[in-house]
């Protein structure tokens, strides 16, 4: 299964853009990249996903490189409430359904 | 409101006892999942189920068992064979691939402590 690699931690000043990188060099052509975040001791919250095109929604933007081996999640104006662990995930099709393969995540701390 | 509910939030058990964690969803999702999270770690897949009466082992299924008798419910039993059962357990559900609905929804987790 494809694996993801993320830096363990990052800091970002409040109001600035937070750019969270992810490497997924073994990803297959039909496997999507997902981003979730987890605030302490809660269930992960969906942020955004993409296959090969850049994506944007009300929460974030996702930039995927042309070779699909890496991606970057962008929180355009980080707030203190964005402090969380961010997971870059590969969704793998298997046995008629999906598996979501989690990495170890990046702990983002937004500083006042 | 539709959602996925895990109960209880905190659970304490003595070593050697089996314990069952509940996961219920009213989202009409076919697929359901169980993950385990250890402190400072990512989520690891225990079991998943595509449809009623069918389930597959994930990456760390040893010492766990599941059932899927109803679409809404996917209970996880942590057996005495699980060497390190103390962890945070997360349940998730999603639509099947052919619906084009993409994201998985997670419950709020059950923190199991075995003493």
CSV table of C-alpha atoms in Angstrom, one decimal:
chain,number,residue,atom,x,y,z
A,1,UNK,CA,0.0,0.0,0.0
A,2,UNK,CA,1.1,3.5,-0.7
A,3,UNK,CA,2.7,5.3,2.2
A,4,UNK,CA,2.8,9.0,3.1
A,5,UNK,CA,5.6,10.9,4.8
A,6,UNK,CA,5.1,14.2,6.6
A,7,UNK,CA,7.2,16.4,8.8
A,8,UNK,CA,6.4,15.7,12.5
A,9,UNK,CA,5.7,19.3,13.4
A,10,UNK,CA,5.4,22.9,12.1
A,11,UNK,CA,4.6,26.3,13.5
A,12,UNK,CA,2.7,29.1,11.8
A,13,UNK,CA,1.9,32.6,12.8
A,14,UNK,CA,-1.8,33.5,13.1
A,15,UNK,CA,-3.1,35.1,10.0
A,16,UNK,CA,-0.4,33.7,7.8
A,17,UNK,CA,-0.7,30.8,5.3
A,18,UNK,CA,0.2,27.4,6.6
A,19,UNK,CA,1.8,25.1,4.0
A,20,UNK,CA,1.9,21.5,5.0
A,21,UNK,CA,3.9,19.2,2.7
A,22,UNK,CA,3.4,15.4,2.1
A,23,UNK,CA,5.4,12.9,0.2
A,24,UNK,CA,3.6,9.9,-1.4
A,25,UNK,CA,6.1,8.7,-3.9
A,26,UNK,CA,4.6,5.2,-4.2
A,27,UNK,CA,1.1,6.3,-5.0
A,28,UNK,CA,-0.7,4.6,-7.8
A,29,UNK,CA,-2.5,6.3,-10.6
A,30,UNK,CA,-6.0,5.8,-9.3
A,31,UNK,CA,-5.3,6.5,-5.6
A,32,UNK,CA,-6.6,9.7,-4.2
A,33,UNK,CA,-4.8,11.9,-1.7
A,34,UNK,CA,-6.9,13.0,1.3
A,35,UNK,CA,-6.2,15.4,4.1
A,36,UNK,CA,-7.8,15.1,7.6
A,37,UNK,CA,-7.1,16.9,10.8
A,38,UNK,CA,-7.4,15.8,14.4
A,39,UNK,CA,-7.8,18.0,17.3
A,40,UNK,CA,-6.7,16.4,20.6
A,41,UNK,CA,-8.6,13.2,21.4
A,42,UNK,CA,-11.4,13.8,18.8
A,43,UNK,CA,-12.2,12.0,15.6
A,44,UNK,CA,-10.4,13.1,12.5
A,45,UNK,CA,-12.2,15.8,10.4
A,46,UNK,CA,-12.2,15.7,6.6
A,47,UNK,CA,-10.5,18.7,5.0
A,48,UNK,CA,-10.0,18.1,1.2
A,49,UNK,CA,-9.0,15.5,-1.3
A,50,UNK,CA,-7.7,15.2,-4.9
A,51,UNK,CA,-6.4,13.0,-7.6
A,52,UNK,CA,-4.2,15.0,-9.8
A,53,UNK,CA,-5.7,18.5,-10.2
A,54,UNK,CA,-5.4,21.2,-7.6
A,55,UNK,CA,-8.4,21.5,-5.4
A,56,UNK,CA,-9.9,24.3,-3.3
A,57,UNK,CA,-12.8,24.4,-0.8
A,58,UNK,CA,-13.9,26.7,2.0
A,59,UNK,CA,-11.3,25.2,4.4
A,60,UNK,CA,-8.1,24.8,2.3
A,61,UNK,CA,-6.3,24.3,-1.0
A,62,UNK,CA,-4.6,21.2,-2.1
A,63,UNK,CA,-1.7,21.4,-4.6
A,64,UNK,CA,-0.6,18.1,-6.1
A,65,UNK,CA,2.6,17.9,-8.1
A,66,UNK,CA,2.4,16.8,-11.7
A,67,UNK,CA,4.1,13.5,-11.0
A,68,UNK,CA,1.8,13.0,-8.1
A,69,UNK,CA,4.6,12.1,-5.8
A,70,UNK,CA,4.0,14.9,-3.4
A,71,UNK,CA,1.3,17.4,-2.3
A,72,UNK,CA,0.9,20.5,-0.2
A,73,UNK,CA,-2.1,21.4,2.0
A,74,UNK,CA,-2.5,25.2,2.3
A,75,UNK,CA,-4.5,26.9,5.0
A,76,UNK,CA,-4.7,30.4,3.6
A,77,UNK,CA,-5.2,32.4,6.8
A,78,UNK,CA,-4.4,30.2,9.8
A,79,UNK,CA,-6.2,30.8,13.1
A,80,UNK,CA,-5.5,29.5,16.6
A,81,UNK,CA,-8.3,27.0,16.1
A,82,UNK,CA,-6.4,25.4,13.2
A,83,UNK,CA,-3.9,24.0,15.8
A,84,UNK,CA,-4.2,20.3,15.2
A,85,UNK,CA,-2.5,17.2,13.8
A,86,UNK,CA,-2.9,17.1,10.0
A,87,UNK,CA,-2.9,13.7,8.3
A,88,UNK,CA,-2.1,13.2,4.6
A,89,UNK,CA,-3.8,9.9,3.6
A,90,UNK,CA,-3.8,7.8,0.5
A,91,UNK,CA,-7.1,6.1,-0.3
A,92,UNK,CA,-6.6,2.6,-1.7
A,93,UNK,CA,-9.3,0.7,-3.6
A,94,UNK,CA,-9.5,-2.9,-2.3
A,95,UNK,CA,-12.0,-5.7,-2.2
A,96,UNK,CA,-14.8,-3.5,-3.6
A,97,UNK,CA,-14.3,-0.7,-1.1
A,98,UNK,CA,-11.7,1.7,0.1
A,99,UNK,CA,-8.9,1.6,2.7
A,100,UNK,CA,-7.6,4.9,4.1
A,101,UNK,CA,-3.9,4.6,4.8
A,102,UNK,CA,-2.8,7.1,7.5
A,103,UNK,CA,0.7,8.4,8.0
A,104,UNK,CA,2.0,9.8,11.3
A,105,UNK,CA,0.8,13.3,10.6
A,106,UNK,CA,2.1,16.9,11.1
A,107,UNK,CA,1.4,18.6,14.4
A,108,UNK,CA,0.7,22.2,13.4
A,109,UNK,CA,0.8,24.9,16.0
A,110,UNK,CA,-0.6,28.3,15.2
A,111,UNK,CA,1.1,31.0,17.2
A,112,UNK,CA,-0.6,34.2,18.3
B,1,UNK,CA,-28.7,14.7,12.7
B,2,UNK,CA,-26.9,12.0,10.8
B,3,UNK,CA,-23.6,10.8,12.2
B,4,UNK,CA,-21.4,8.1,13.6
B,5,UNK,CA,-21.6,7.3,17.3
B,6,UNK,CA,-19.1,5.5,19.4
B,7,UNK,CA,-19.7,4.4,22.9
B,8,UNK,CA,-18.5,4.6,25.6
B,9,UNK,CA,-16.1,7.5,25.4
B,10,UNK,CA,-13.9,6.0,28.1
B,11,UNK,CA,-13.6,2.3,29.0
B,12,UNK,CA,-11.7,0.6,31.7
B,13,UNK,CA,-11.1,-3.2,31.8
B,14,UNK,CA,-9.0,-5.6,33.7
B,15,UNK,CA,-6.3,-7.5,31.9
B,16,UNK,CA,-7.6,-10.8,30.5
B,17,UNK,CA,-11.1,-9.6,29.9
B,18,UNK,CA,-12.7,-9.3,26.5
B,19,UNK,CA,-14.4,-5.9,25.8
B,20,UNK,CA,-16.7,-4.8,23.0
B,21,UNK,CA,-16.7,-1.3,21.6
B,22,UNK,CA,-19.8,0.0,20.0
B,23,UNK,CA,-20.0,1.9,16.7
B,24,UNK,CA,-23.3,3.0,15.2
B,25,UNK,CA,-24.0,5.1,12.1
B,26,UNK,CA,-27.2,6.5,10.6
B,27,UNK,CA,-25.6,7.8,7.5
B,28,UNK,CA,-26.8,4.8,5.4
B,29,UNK,CA,-23.1,4.1,4.6
B,30,UNK,CA,-22.2,0.6,3.4
B,31,UNK,CA,-18.5,0.6,4.4
B,32,UNK,CA,-17.3,0.8,8.0
B,33,UNK,CA,-13.8,0.8,9.5
B,34,UNK,CA,-12.0,0.4,12.8
B,35,UNK,CA,-8.7,2.1,13.5
B,36,UNK,CA,-6.4,2.1,16.5
B,37,UNK,CA,-4.3,5.1,17.6
B,38,UNK,CA,-1.5,5.0,20.0
B,39,UNK,CA,-0.1,8.2,21.7
B,40,UNK,CA,1.8,10.3,19.2
B,41,UNK,CA,1.0,7.9,16.4
B,42,UNK,CA,-1.1,7.8,13.3
B,43,UNK,CA,-4.1,5.6,12.8
B,44,UNK,CA,-3.7,1.9,12.0
B,45,UNK,CA,-6.5,-0.1,10.3
B,46,UNK,CA,-7.8,-3.0,12.3
B,47,UNK,CA,-10.8,-4.3,10.4
B,48,UNK,CA,-13.1,-3.0,7.7
B,49,UNK,CA,-16.4,-4.0,6.2
B,50,UNK,CA,-17.8,-3.3,2.8
B,51,UNK,CA,-21.3,-4.7,3.4
B,52,UNK,CA,-23.4,-6.6,5.9
B,53,UNK,CA,-22.1,-10.0,6.9
B,54,UNK,CA,-18.7,-9.3,5.3
B,55,UNK,CA,-15.5,-7.9,6.7
B,56,UNK,CA,-11.8,-8.0,6.1
B,57,UNK,CA,-8.7,-7.8,8.2
B,58,UNK,CA,-6.7,-4.7,8.2
B,59,UNK,CA,-3.0,-4.3,9.1
B,60,UNK,CA,-3.3,-5.1,12.8
B,61,UNK,CA,-6.2,-7.5,13.2
B,62,UNK,CA,-4.6,-10.0,15.6
B,63,UNK,CA,-6.4,-10.0,19.0
B,64,UNK,CA,-9.5,-8.3,17.6
B,65,UNK,CA,-12.8,-9.5,16.2
B,66,UNK,CA,-15.7,-7.8,14.6
B,67,UNK,CA,-19.2,-8.6,13.3
B,68,UNK,CA,-21.5,-6.8,10.8
B,69,UNK,CA,-25.0,-8.2,11.3
B,70,UNK,CA,-26.6,-4.8,10.6
B,71,UNK,CA,-25.7,-2.1,8.2
B,72,UNK,CA,-25.8,0.5,11.0
B,73,UNK,CA,-23.6,-1.3,13.4
B,74,UNK,CA,-20.0,-2.6,13.4
B,75,UNK,CA,-18.9,-3.6,17.0
B,76,UNK,CA,-15.3,-4.3,17.7
B,77,UNK,CA,-14.3,-6.9,20.4
B,78,UNK,CA,-10.8,-6.5,21.9
B,79,UNK,CA,-9.9,-10.0,23.1
B,80,UNK,CA,-7.6,-11.2,25.8
B,81,UNK,CA,-5.2,-12.2,23.0
B,82,UNK,CA,-4.4,-8.6,22.1
B,83,UNK,CA,-1.1,-7.9,23.8
B,84,UNK,CA,-1.3,-4.1,24.2
B,85,UNK,CA,-5.0,-3.2,24.1
B,86,UNK,CA,-4.7,0.2,25.8
B,87,UNK,CA,-5.3,2.7,23.0
B,88,UNK,CA,-7.7,5.2,21.4
B,89,UNK,CA,-10.1,3.4,19.0
B,90,UNK,CA,-11.8,5.2,16.1
B,91,UNK,CA,-14.6,4.0,14.0
B,92,UNK,CA,-15.4,5.4,10.5
B,93,UNK,CA,-17.9,4.9,7.7
B,94,UNK,CA,-18.1,5.8,4.1
B,95,UNK,CA,-20.2,5.5,1.0
B,96,UNK,CA,-19.3,2.7,-1.5
B,97,UNK,CA,-17.0,3.6,-4.4
B,98,UNK,CA,-19.7,3.6,-7.1
B,99,UNK,CA,-21.6,6.5,-5.4
B,100,UNK,CA,-18.9,9.0,-6.2
B,101,UNK,CA,-19.2,10.3,-2.6
B,102,UNK,CA,-15.7,10.3,-1.3
B,103,UNK,CA,-14.9,11.1,2.2
B,104,UNK,CA,-14.9,8.9,5.3
B,105,UNK,CA,-16.6,10.1,8.5
B,106,UNK,CA,-15.2,9.4,11.9
B,107,UNK,CA,-16.7,8.9,15.3
B,108,UNK,CA,-15.3,10.7,18.4
B,109,UNK,CA,-13.5,7.6,19.5
B,110,UNK,CA,-13.3,5.3,22.6
B,111,UNK,CA,-10.3,5.5,24.9
B,112,UNK,CA,-9.7,2.0,26.3
B,113,UNK,CA,-7.5,1.5,29.3
B,114,UNK,CA,-6.6,-2.0,30.4
B,115,UNK,CA,-5.3,-2.3,33.9
